[in-house]
Amino acid sequence: MNQPSRCFFLAARWLLACVLAVAAAAPARADLYVVVHADNPSRSMTQKEVLDLYMGRSRVFAHGDVALPFDLPRDSSGRERFYQALAGMGLSQVNSYWSRLMFTGQSMPPLPLPGEAEMLAIVRRNPNAIGYVATEPADRGIRTVLVLREPR
């Protein structure tokens, strides 16, 4: 290999190593999709509306129908990501919040489901259900009403 080719090869290799290092160091960011049944009259929701449903401050959608919020298991990473993106709260804060509300008899937390597949299945079957998933649903029976961006 001649000298100019060798220099180009080494420079390209160095550049690739730098790009890979930056990509590995950048925090992964993903969106979370708040979903409802396709027949639900809600076309979109604000973050505050979803927050109020998931924190027990409201029990109805903006159009007046009763909302049935569903959650992931108590200590799941998906649940942690959701509440961090939605409310800026960690799991311990969310769990403590719900413990206080349940102790005083004010409200009950969203019903936990084993995973996202079950979340999508129940939302697909119930027009009043609301849930969240990490992958944008492609199912025609489900509508995304809010996309939450995970904080960096």
mmCIF file with all atom_site columns, C-alpha atoms in Angstrom:
data_model
loop_
_atom_site.group_PDB
_atom_site.id
_atom_site.type_symbol
_atom_site.label_atom_id
_atom_site.label_alt_id
_atom_site.label_comp_id
_atom_site.label_asym_id
_atom_site.label_entity_id
_atom_site.label_seq_id
_atom_site.pdbx_PDB_ins_code
_atom_site.Cartn_x
_atom_site.Cartn_y
_atom_site.Cartn_z
_atom_site.occupancy
_atom_site.B_iso_or_equiv
_atom_site.pdbx_formal_charge
_atom_site.auth_seq_id
_atom_site.auth_comp_id
_atom_site.auth_asym_id
_atom_site.auth_atom_id
_atom_site.pdbx_PDB_model_num
ATOM 1   C CA . MET A 1 1   ? 0.000   0.000  0.000  1.00 0.00 ? 1   MET A CA 1
ATOM 2   C CA . ASN A 1 2   ? 1.439   3.389  -0.973 1.00 0.00 ? 2   ASN A CA 1
ATOM 3   C CA . GLN A 1 3   ? 1.820   6.253  1.520  1.00 0.00 ? 3   GLN A CA 1
ATOM 4   C CA . PRO A 1 4   ? -1.254  8.375  0.496  1.00 0.00 ? 4   PRO A CA 1
ATOM 5   C CA . SER A 1 5   ? -3.531  5.310  0.547  1.00 0.00 ? 5   SER A CA 1
ATOM 6   C CA . ARG A 1 6   ? -2.214  4.284  3.963  1.00 0.00 ? 6   ARG A CA 1
ATOM 7   C CA . CYS A 1 7   ? -2.794  7.787  5.383  1.00 0.00 ? 7   CYS A CA 1
ATOM 8   C CA . PHE A 1 8   ? -6.337  7.840  4.007  1.00 0.00 ? 8   PHE A CA 1
ATOM 9   C CA . PHE A 1 9   ? -7.023  4.380  5.453  1.00 0.00 ? 9   PHE A CA 1
ATOM 10  C CA . LEU A 1 10  ? -5.709  5.406  8.909  1.00 0.00 ? 10  LEU A CA 1
ATOM 11  C CA . ALA A 1 11  ? -7.677  8.674  8.863  1.00 0.00 ? 11  ALA A CA 1
ATOM 12  C CA . ALA A 1 12  ? -10.884 6.880  7.870  1.00 0.00 ? 12  ALA A CA 1
ATOM 13  C CA . ARG A 1 13  ? -10.350 4.305  10.614 1.00 0.00 ? 13  ARG A CA 1
ATOM 14  C CA . TRP A 1 14  ? -9.727  7.060  13.184 1.00 0.00 ? 14  TRP A CA 1
ATOM 15  C CA . LEU A 1 15  ? -12.870 8.912  12.065 1.00 0.00 ? 15  LEU A CA 1
ATOM 16  C CA . LEU A 1 16  ? -14.970 5.735  12.319 1.00 0.00 ? 16  LEU A CA 1
ATOM 17  C CA . ALA A 1 17  ? -13.636 5.083  15.819 1.00 0.00 ? 17  ALA A CA 1
ATOM 18  C CA . CYS A 1 18  ? -14.566 8.643  16.864 1.00 0.00 ? 18  CYS A CA 1
ATOM 19  C CA . VAL A 1 19  ? -18.084 8.336  15.434 1.00 0.00 ? 19  VAL A CA 1
ATOM 20  C CA . LEU A 1 20  ? -18.629 5.023  17.202 1.00 0.00 ? 20  LEU A CA 1
ATOM 21  C CA . ALA A 1 21  ? -17.330 6.439  20.500 1.00 0.00 ? 21  ALA A CA 1
ATOM 22  C CA . VAL A 1 22  ? -19.688 9.422  20.312 1.00 0.00 ? 22  VAL A CA 1
ATOM 23  C CA . ALA A 1 23  ? -22.640 7.191  19.401 1.00 0.00 ? 23  ALA A CA 1
ATOM 24  C CA . ALA A 1 24  ? -21.914 4.858  22.311 1.00 0.00 ? 24  ALA A CA 1
ATOM 25  C CA . ALA A 1 25  ? -21.555 7.764  24.749 1.00 0.00 ? 25  ALA A CA 1
ATOM 26  C CA . ALA A 1 26  ? -24.803 9.460  23.697 1.00 0.00 ? 26  ALA A CA 1
ATOM 27  C CA . PRO A 1 27  ? -27.670 8.471  25.993 1.00 0.00 ? 27  PRO A CA 1
ATOM 28  C CA . ALA A 1 28  ? -30.320 6.357  24.338 1.00 0.00 ? 28  ALA A CA 1
ATOM 29  C CA . ARG A 1 29  ? -33.583 8.173  23.919 1.00 0.00 ? 29  ARG A CA 1
ATOM 30  C CA . ALA A 1 30  ? -36.878 6.683  23.027 1.00 0.00 ? 30  ALA A CA 1
ATOM 31  C CA . ASP A 1 31  ? -40.413 7.820  22.687 1.00 0.00 ? 31  ASP A CA 1
ATOM 32  C CA . LEU A 1 32  ? -43.342 6.462  24.665 1.00 0.00 ? 32  LEU A CA 1
ATOM 33  C CA . TYR A 1 33  ? -46.755 6.273  23.039 1.00 0.00 ? 33  TYR A CA 1
ATOM 34  C CA . VAL A 1 34  ? -49.948 6.901  25.008 1.00 0.00 ? 34  VAL A CA 1
ATOM 35  C CA . VAL A 1 35  ? -52.668 4.923  23.262 1.00 0.00 ? 35  VAL A CA 1
ATOM 36  C CA . VAL A 1 36  ? -56.445 4.544  23.251 1.00 0.00 ? 36  VAL A CA 1
ATOM 37  C CA . HIS A 1 37  ? -58.959 2.466  21.279 1.00 0.00 ? 37  HIS A CA 1
ATOM 38  C CA . ALA A 1 38  ? -59.477 3.718  17.716 1.00 0.00 ? 38  ALA A CA 1
ATOM 39  C CA . ASP A 1 39  ? -63.173 4.399  18.480 1.00 0.00 ? 39  ASP A CA 1
ATOM 40  C CA . ASN A 1 40  ? -62.354 6.626  21.461 1.00 0.00 ? 40  ASN A CA 1
ATOM 41  C CA . PRO A 1 41  ? -63.473 10.203 20.646 1.00 0.00 ? 41  PRO A CA 1
ATOM 42  C CA . SER A 1 42  ? -60.148 11.601 21.934 1.00 0.00 ? 42  SER A CA 1
ATOM 43  C CA . ARG A 1 43  ? -57.997 12.418 18.923 1.00 0.00 ? 43  ARG A CA 1
ATOM 44  C CA . SER A 1 44  ? -55.134 13.774 21.009 1.00 0.00 ? 44  SER A CA 1
ATOM 45  C CA . MET A 1 45  ? -54.415 14.510 24.658 1.00 0.00 ? 45  MET A CA 1
ATOM 46  C CA . THR A 1 46  ? -52.167 16.916 26.479 1.00 0.00 ? 46  THR A CA 1
ATOM 47  C CA . GLN A 1 47  ? -49.493 15.732 28.847 1.00 0.00 ? 47  GLN A CA 1
ATOM 48  C CA . LYS A 1 48  ? -51.471 17.264 31.723 1.00 0.00 ? 48  LYS A CA 1
ATOM 49  C CA . GLU A 1 49  ? -54.628 15.342 30.778 1.00 0.00 ? 49  GLU A CA 1
ATOM 50  C CA . VAL A 1 50  ? -52.708 12.056 30.754 1.00 0.00 ? 50  VAL A CA 1
ATOM 51  C CA . LEU A 1 51  ? -50.929 12.998 33.986 1.00 0.00 ? 51  LEU A CA 1
ATOM 52  C CA . ASP A 1 52  ? -54.251 13.714 35.698 1.00 0.00 ? 52  ASP A CA 1
ATOM 53  C CA . LEU A 1 53  ? -55.624 10.316 34.644 1.00 0.00 ? 53  LEU A CA 1
ATOM 54  C CA . TYR A 1 54  ? -52.525 8.420  35.752 1.00 0.00 ? 54  TYR A CA 1
ATOM 55  C CA . MET A 1 55  ? -52.214 10.260 39.063 1.00 0.00 ? 55  MET A CA 1
ATOM 56  C CA . GLY A 1 56  ? -55.878 9.811  39.997 1.00 0.00 ? 56  GLY A CA 1
ATOM 57  C CA . ARG A 1 57  ? -56.745 13.506 39.710 1.00 0.00 ? 57  ARG A CA 1
ATOM 58  C CA . SER A 1 58  ? -59.275 12.825 36.977 1.00 0.00 ? 58  SER A CA 1
ATOM 59  C CA . ARG A 1 59  ? -61.379 9.823  36.066 1.00 0.00 ? 59  ARG A CA 1
ATOM 60  C CA . VAL A 1 60  ? -62.763 10.966 32.725 1.00 0.00 ? 60  VAL A CA 1
ATOM 61  C CA . PHE A 1 61  ? -61.524 11.849 29.262 1.00 0.00 ? 61  PHE A CA 1
ATOM 62  C CA . ALA A 1 62  ? -62.037 15.450 28.097 1.00 0.00 ? 62  ALA A CA 1
ATOM 63  C CA . HIS A 1 63  ? -65.151 14.328 26.168 1.00 0.00 ? 63  HIS A CA 1
ATOM 64  C CA . GLY A 1 64  ? -66.730 13.030 29.398 1.00 0.00 ? 64  GLY A CA 1
ATOM 65  C CA . ASP A 1 65  ? -66.410 9.236  29.104 1.00 0.00 ? 65  ASP A CA 1
ATOM 66  C CA . VAL A 1 66  ? -64.928 7.346  32.043 1.00 0.00 ? 66  VAL A CA 1
ATOM 67  C CA . ALA A 1 67  ? -61.242 6.523  31.491 1.00 0.00 ? 67  ALA A CA 1
ATOM 68  C CA . LEU A 1 68  ? -59.692 3.206  32.457 1.00 0.00 ? 68  LEU A CA 1
ATOM 69  C CA . PRO A 1 69  ? -55.931 3.767  32.749 1.00 0.00 ? 69  PRO A CA 1
ATOM 70  C CA . PHE A 1 70  ? -53.700 0.692  32.668 1.00 0.00 ? 70  PHE A CA 1
ATOM 71  C CA . ASP A 1 71  ? -50.132 0.482  33.886 1.00 0.00 ? 71  ASP A CA 1
ATOM 72  C CA . LEU A 1 72  ? -47.132 -1.814 33.635 1.00 0.00 ? 72  LEU A CA 1
ATOM 73  C CA . PRO A 1 73  ? -45.976 -3.816 36.705 1.00 0.00 ? 73  PRO A CA 1
ATOM 74  C CA . ARG A 1 74  ? -44.987 -1.835 39.816 1.00 0.00 ? 74  ARG A CA 1
ATOM 75  C CA . ASP A 1 75  ? -41.204 -2.160 39.434 1.00 0.00 ? 75  ASP A CA 1
ATOM 76  C CA . SER A 1 76  ? -40.844 -2.481 35.663 1.00 0.00 ? 76  SER A CA 1
ATOM 77  C CA . SER A 1 77  ? -38.382 -0.364 33.717 1.00 0.00 ? 77  SER A CA 1
ATOM 78  C CA . GLY A 1 78  ? -41.137 0.570  31.226 1.00 0.00 ? 78  GLY A CA 1
ATOM 79  C CA . ARG A 1 79  ? -43.253 1.980  34.042 1.00 0.00 ? 79  ARG A CA 1
ATOM 80  C CA . GLU A 1 80  ? -40.265 3.902  35.369 1.00 0.00 ? 80  GLU A CA 1
ATOM 81  C CA . ARG A 1 81  ? -39.563 5.419  31.946 1.00 0.00 ? 81  ARG A CA 1
ATOM 82  C CA . PHE A 1 82  ? -43.229 6.369  31.565 1.00 0.00 ? 82  PHE A CA 1
ATOM 83  C CA . TYR A 1 83  ? -43.557 8.215  34.873 1.00 0.00 ? 83  TYR A CA 1
ATOM 84  C CA . GLN A 1 84  ? -40.186 9.898  34.414 1.00 0.00 ? 84  GLN A CA 1
ATOM 85  C CA . ALA A 1 85  ? -41.265 11.207 31.002 1.00 0.00 ? 85  ALA A CA 1
ATOM 86  C CA . LEU A 1 86  ? -44.826 12.028 32.087 1.00 0.00 ? 86  LEU A CA 1
ATOM 87  C CA . ALA A 1 87  ? -44.325 13.517 35.543 1.00 0.00 ? 87  ALA A CA 1
ATOM 88  C CA . GLY A 1 88  ? -40.580 13.746 36.131 1.00 0.00 ? 88  GLY A CA 1
ATOM 89  C CA . MET A 1 89  ? -41.002 11.223 38.955 1.00 0.00 ? 89  MET A CA 1
ATOM 90  C CA . GLY A 1 90  ? -39.043 8.091  39.772 1.00 0.00 ? 90  GLY A CA 1
ATOM 91  C CA . LEU A 1 91  ? -40.700 4.826  40.740 1.00 0.00 ? 91  LEU A CA 1
ATOM 92  C CA . SER A 1 92  ? -40.168 5.337  44.459 1.00 0.00 ? 92  SER A CA 1
ATOM 93  C CA . GLN A 1 93  ? -41.947 8.701  44.266 1.00 0.00 ? 93  GLN A CA 1
ATOM 94  C CA . VAL A 1 94  ? -44.834 7.260  42.239 1.00 0.00 ? 94  VAL A CA 1
ATOM 95  C CA . ASN A 1 95  ? -45.190 4.238  44.520 1.00 0.00 ? 95  ASN A CA 1
ATOM 96  C CA . SER A 1 96  ? -45.112 6.478  47.601 1.00 0.00 ? 96  SER A CA 1
ATOM 97  C CA . TYR A 1 97  ? -47.710 8.811  46.062 1.00 0.00 ? 97  TYR A CA 1
ATOM 98  C CA . TRP A 1 98  ? -50.092 5.920  45.412 1.00 0.00 ? 98  TRP A CA 1
ATOM 99  C CA . SER A 1 99  ? -49.499 4.401  48.841 1.00 0.00 ? 99  SER A CA 1
ATOM 100 C CA . ARG A 1 100 ? -50.632 7.669  50.456 1.00 0.00 ? 100 ARG A CA 1
ATOM 101 C CA . LEU A 1 101 ? -53.727 7.971  48.245 1.00 0.00 ? 101 LEU A CA 1
ATOM 102 C CA . MET A 1 102 ? -54.757 4.365  48.818 1.00 0.00 ? 102 MET A CA 1
ATOM 103 C CA . PHE A 1 103 ? -54.206 4.669  52.588 1.00 0.00 ? 103 PHE A CA 1
ATOM 104 C CA . THR A 1 104 ? -56.530 7.653  52.758 1.00 0.00 ? 104 THR A CA 1
ATOM 105 C CA . GLY A 1 105 ? -59.069 5.924  50.501 1.00 0.00 ? 105 GLY A CA 1
ATOM 106 C CA . GLN A 1 106 ? -58.984 8.742  47.980 1.00 0.00 ? 106 GLN A CA 1
ATOM 107 C CA . SER A 1 107 ? -58.183 6.771  44.860 1.00 0.00 ? 107 SER A CA 1
ATOM 108 C CA . MET A 1 108 ? -56.809 3.558  43.403 1.00 0.00 ? 108 MET A CA 1
ATOM 109 C CA . PRO A 1 109 ? -53.830 3.384  41.032 1.00 0.00 ? 109 PRO A CA 1
ATOM 110 C CA . PRO A 1 110 ? -54.165 2.285  37.408 1.00 0.00 ? 110 PRO A CA 1
ATOM 111 C CA . LEU A 1 111 ? -54.521 -1.469 37.081 1.00 0.00 ? 111 LEU A CA 1
ATOM 112 C CA . PRO A 1 112 ? -51.139 -3.075 36.288 1.00 0.00 ? 112 PRO A CA 1
ATOM 113 C CA . LEU A 1 113 ? -50.835 -5.498 33.388 1.00 0.00 ? 113 LEU A CA 1
ATOM 114 C CA . PRO A 1 114 ? -47.995 -7.996 32.876 1.00 0.00 ? 114 PRO A CA 1
ATOM 115 C CA . GLY A 1 115 ? -46.571 -6.288 29.780 1.00 0.00 ? 115 GLY A CA 1
ATOM 116 C CA . GLU A 1 116 ? -47.045 -4.171 26.689 1.00 0.00 ? 116 GLU A CA 1
ATOM 117 C CA . ALA A 1 117 ? -48.689 -6.979 24.682 1.00 0.00 ? 117 ALA A CA 1
ATOM 118 C CA . GLU A 1 118 ? -51.430 -7.225 27.310 1.00 0.00 ? 118 GLU A CA 1
ATOM 119 C CA . MET A 1 119 ? -51.673 -3.414 27.388 1.00 0.00 ? 119 MET A CA 1
ATOM 120 C CA . LEU A 1 120 ? -52.282 -3.296 23.642 1.00 0.00 ? 120 LEU A CA 1
ATOM 121 C CA . ALA A 1 121 ? -54.754 -6.180 23.817 1.00 0.00 ? 121 ALA A CA 1
ATOM 122 C CA . ILE A 1 122 ? -56.915 -4.524 26.478 1.00 0.00 ? 122 ILE A CA 1
ATOM 123 C CA . VAL A 1 123 ? -56.838 -1.130 24.744 1.00 0.00 ? 123 VAL A CA 1
ATOM 124 C CA . ARG A 1 124 ? -57.820 -2.849 21.486 1.00 0.00 ? 124 ARG A CA 1
ATOM 125 C CA . ARG A 1 125 ? -60.860 -4.414 23.227 1.00 0.00 ? 125 ARG A CA 1
ATOM 126 C CA . ASN A 1 126 ? -62.054 -1.475 25.348 1.00 0.00 ? 126 ASN A CA 1
ATOM 127 C CA . PRO A 1 127 ? -62.901 2.022  24.009 1.00 0.00 ? 127 PRO A CA 1
ATOM 128 C CA . ASN A 1 128 ? -62.447 3.529  27.497 1.00 0.00 ? 128 ASN A CA 1
ATOM 129 C CA . ALA A 1 129 ? -58.994 2.054  28.099 1.00 0.00 ? 129 ALA A CA 1
ATOM 130 C CA . ILE A 1 130 ? -55.809 4.103  27.975 1.00 0.00 ? 130 ILE A CA 1
ATOM 131 C CA . GLY A 1 131 ? -52.292 2.720  28.132 1.00 0.00 ? 131 GLY A CA 1
ATOM 132 C CA . TYR A 1 132 ? -48.727 3.304  26.989 1.00 0.00 ? 132 TYR A CA 1
ATOM 133 C CA . VAL A 1 133 ? -46.122 1.414  25.002 1.00 0.00 ? 133 VAL A CA 1
ATOM 134 C CA . ALA A 1 134 ? -42.514 1.917  23.941 1.00 0.00 ? 134 ALA A CA 1
ATOM 135 C CA . THR A 1 135 ? -43.082 1.065  20.277 1.00 0.00 ? 135 THR A CA 1
ATOM 136 C CA . GLU A 1 136 ? -45.422 2.988  18.030 1.00 0.00 ? 136 GLU A CA 1
ATOM 137 C CA . PRO A 1 137 ? -48.419 0.713  17.485 1.00 0.00 ? 137 PRO A CA 1
ATOM 138 C CA . ALA A 1 138 ? -49.201 -0.285 13.916 1.00 0.00 ? 138 ALA A CA 1
ATOM 139 C CA . ASP A 1 139 ? -52.593 -1.777 14.849 1.00 0.00 ? 139 ASP A CA 1
ATOM 140 C CA . ARG A 1 140 ? -55.559 0.001  13.223 1.00 0.00 ? 140 ARG A CA 1
ATOM 141 C CA . GLY A 1 141 ? -57.637 -0.647 16.342 1.00 0.00 ? 141 GLY A CA 1
ATOM 142 C CA . ILE A 1 142 ? -55.366 1.590  18.424 1.00 0.00 ? 142 ILE A CA 1
ATOM 143 C CA . ARG A 1 143 ? -54.730 5.347  18.218 1.00 0.00 ? 143 ARG A CA 1
ATOM 144 C CA . THR A 1 144 ? -51.757 7.232  19.635 1.00 0.00 ? 144 THR A CA 1
ATOM 145 C CA . VAL A 1 145 ? -53.012 10.340 21.474 1.00 0.00 ? 145 VAL A CA 1
ATOM 146 C CA . LEU A 1 146 ? -49.718 11.571 22.924 1.00 0.00 ? 146 LEU A CA 1
ATOM 147 C CA . VAL A 1 147 ? -46.036 10.935 22.287 1.00 0.00 ? 147 VAL A CA 1
ATOM 148 C CA . LEU A 1 148 ? -43.839 11.432 25.335 1.00 0.00 ? 148 LEU A CA 1
ATOM 149 C CA . ARG A 1 149 ? -40.178 12.189 24.752 1.00 0.00 ? 149 ARG A CA 1
ATOM 150 C CA . GLU A 1 150 ? -37.894 10.713 27.368 1.00 0.00 ? 150 GLU A CA 1
ATOM 151 C CA . PRO A 1 151 ? -35.792 13.365 29.092 1.00 0.00 ? 151 PRO A CA 1
ATOM 152 C CA . ARG A 1 152 ? -32.053 13.303 28.430 1.00 0.00 ? 152 ARG A CA 1
#
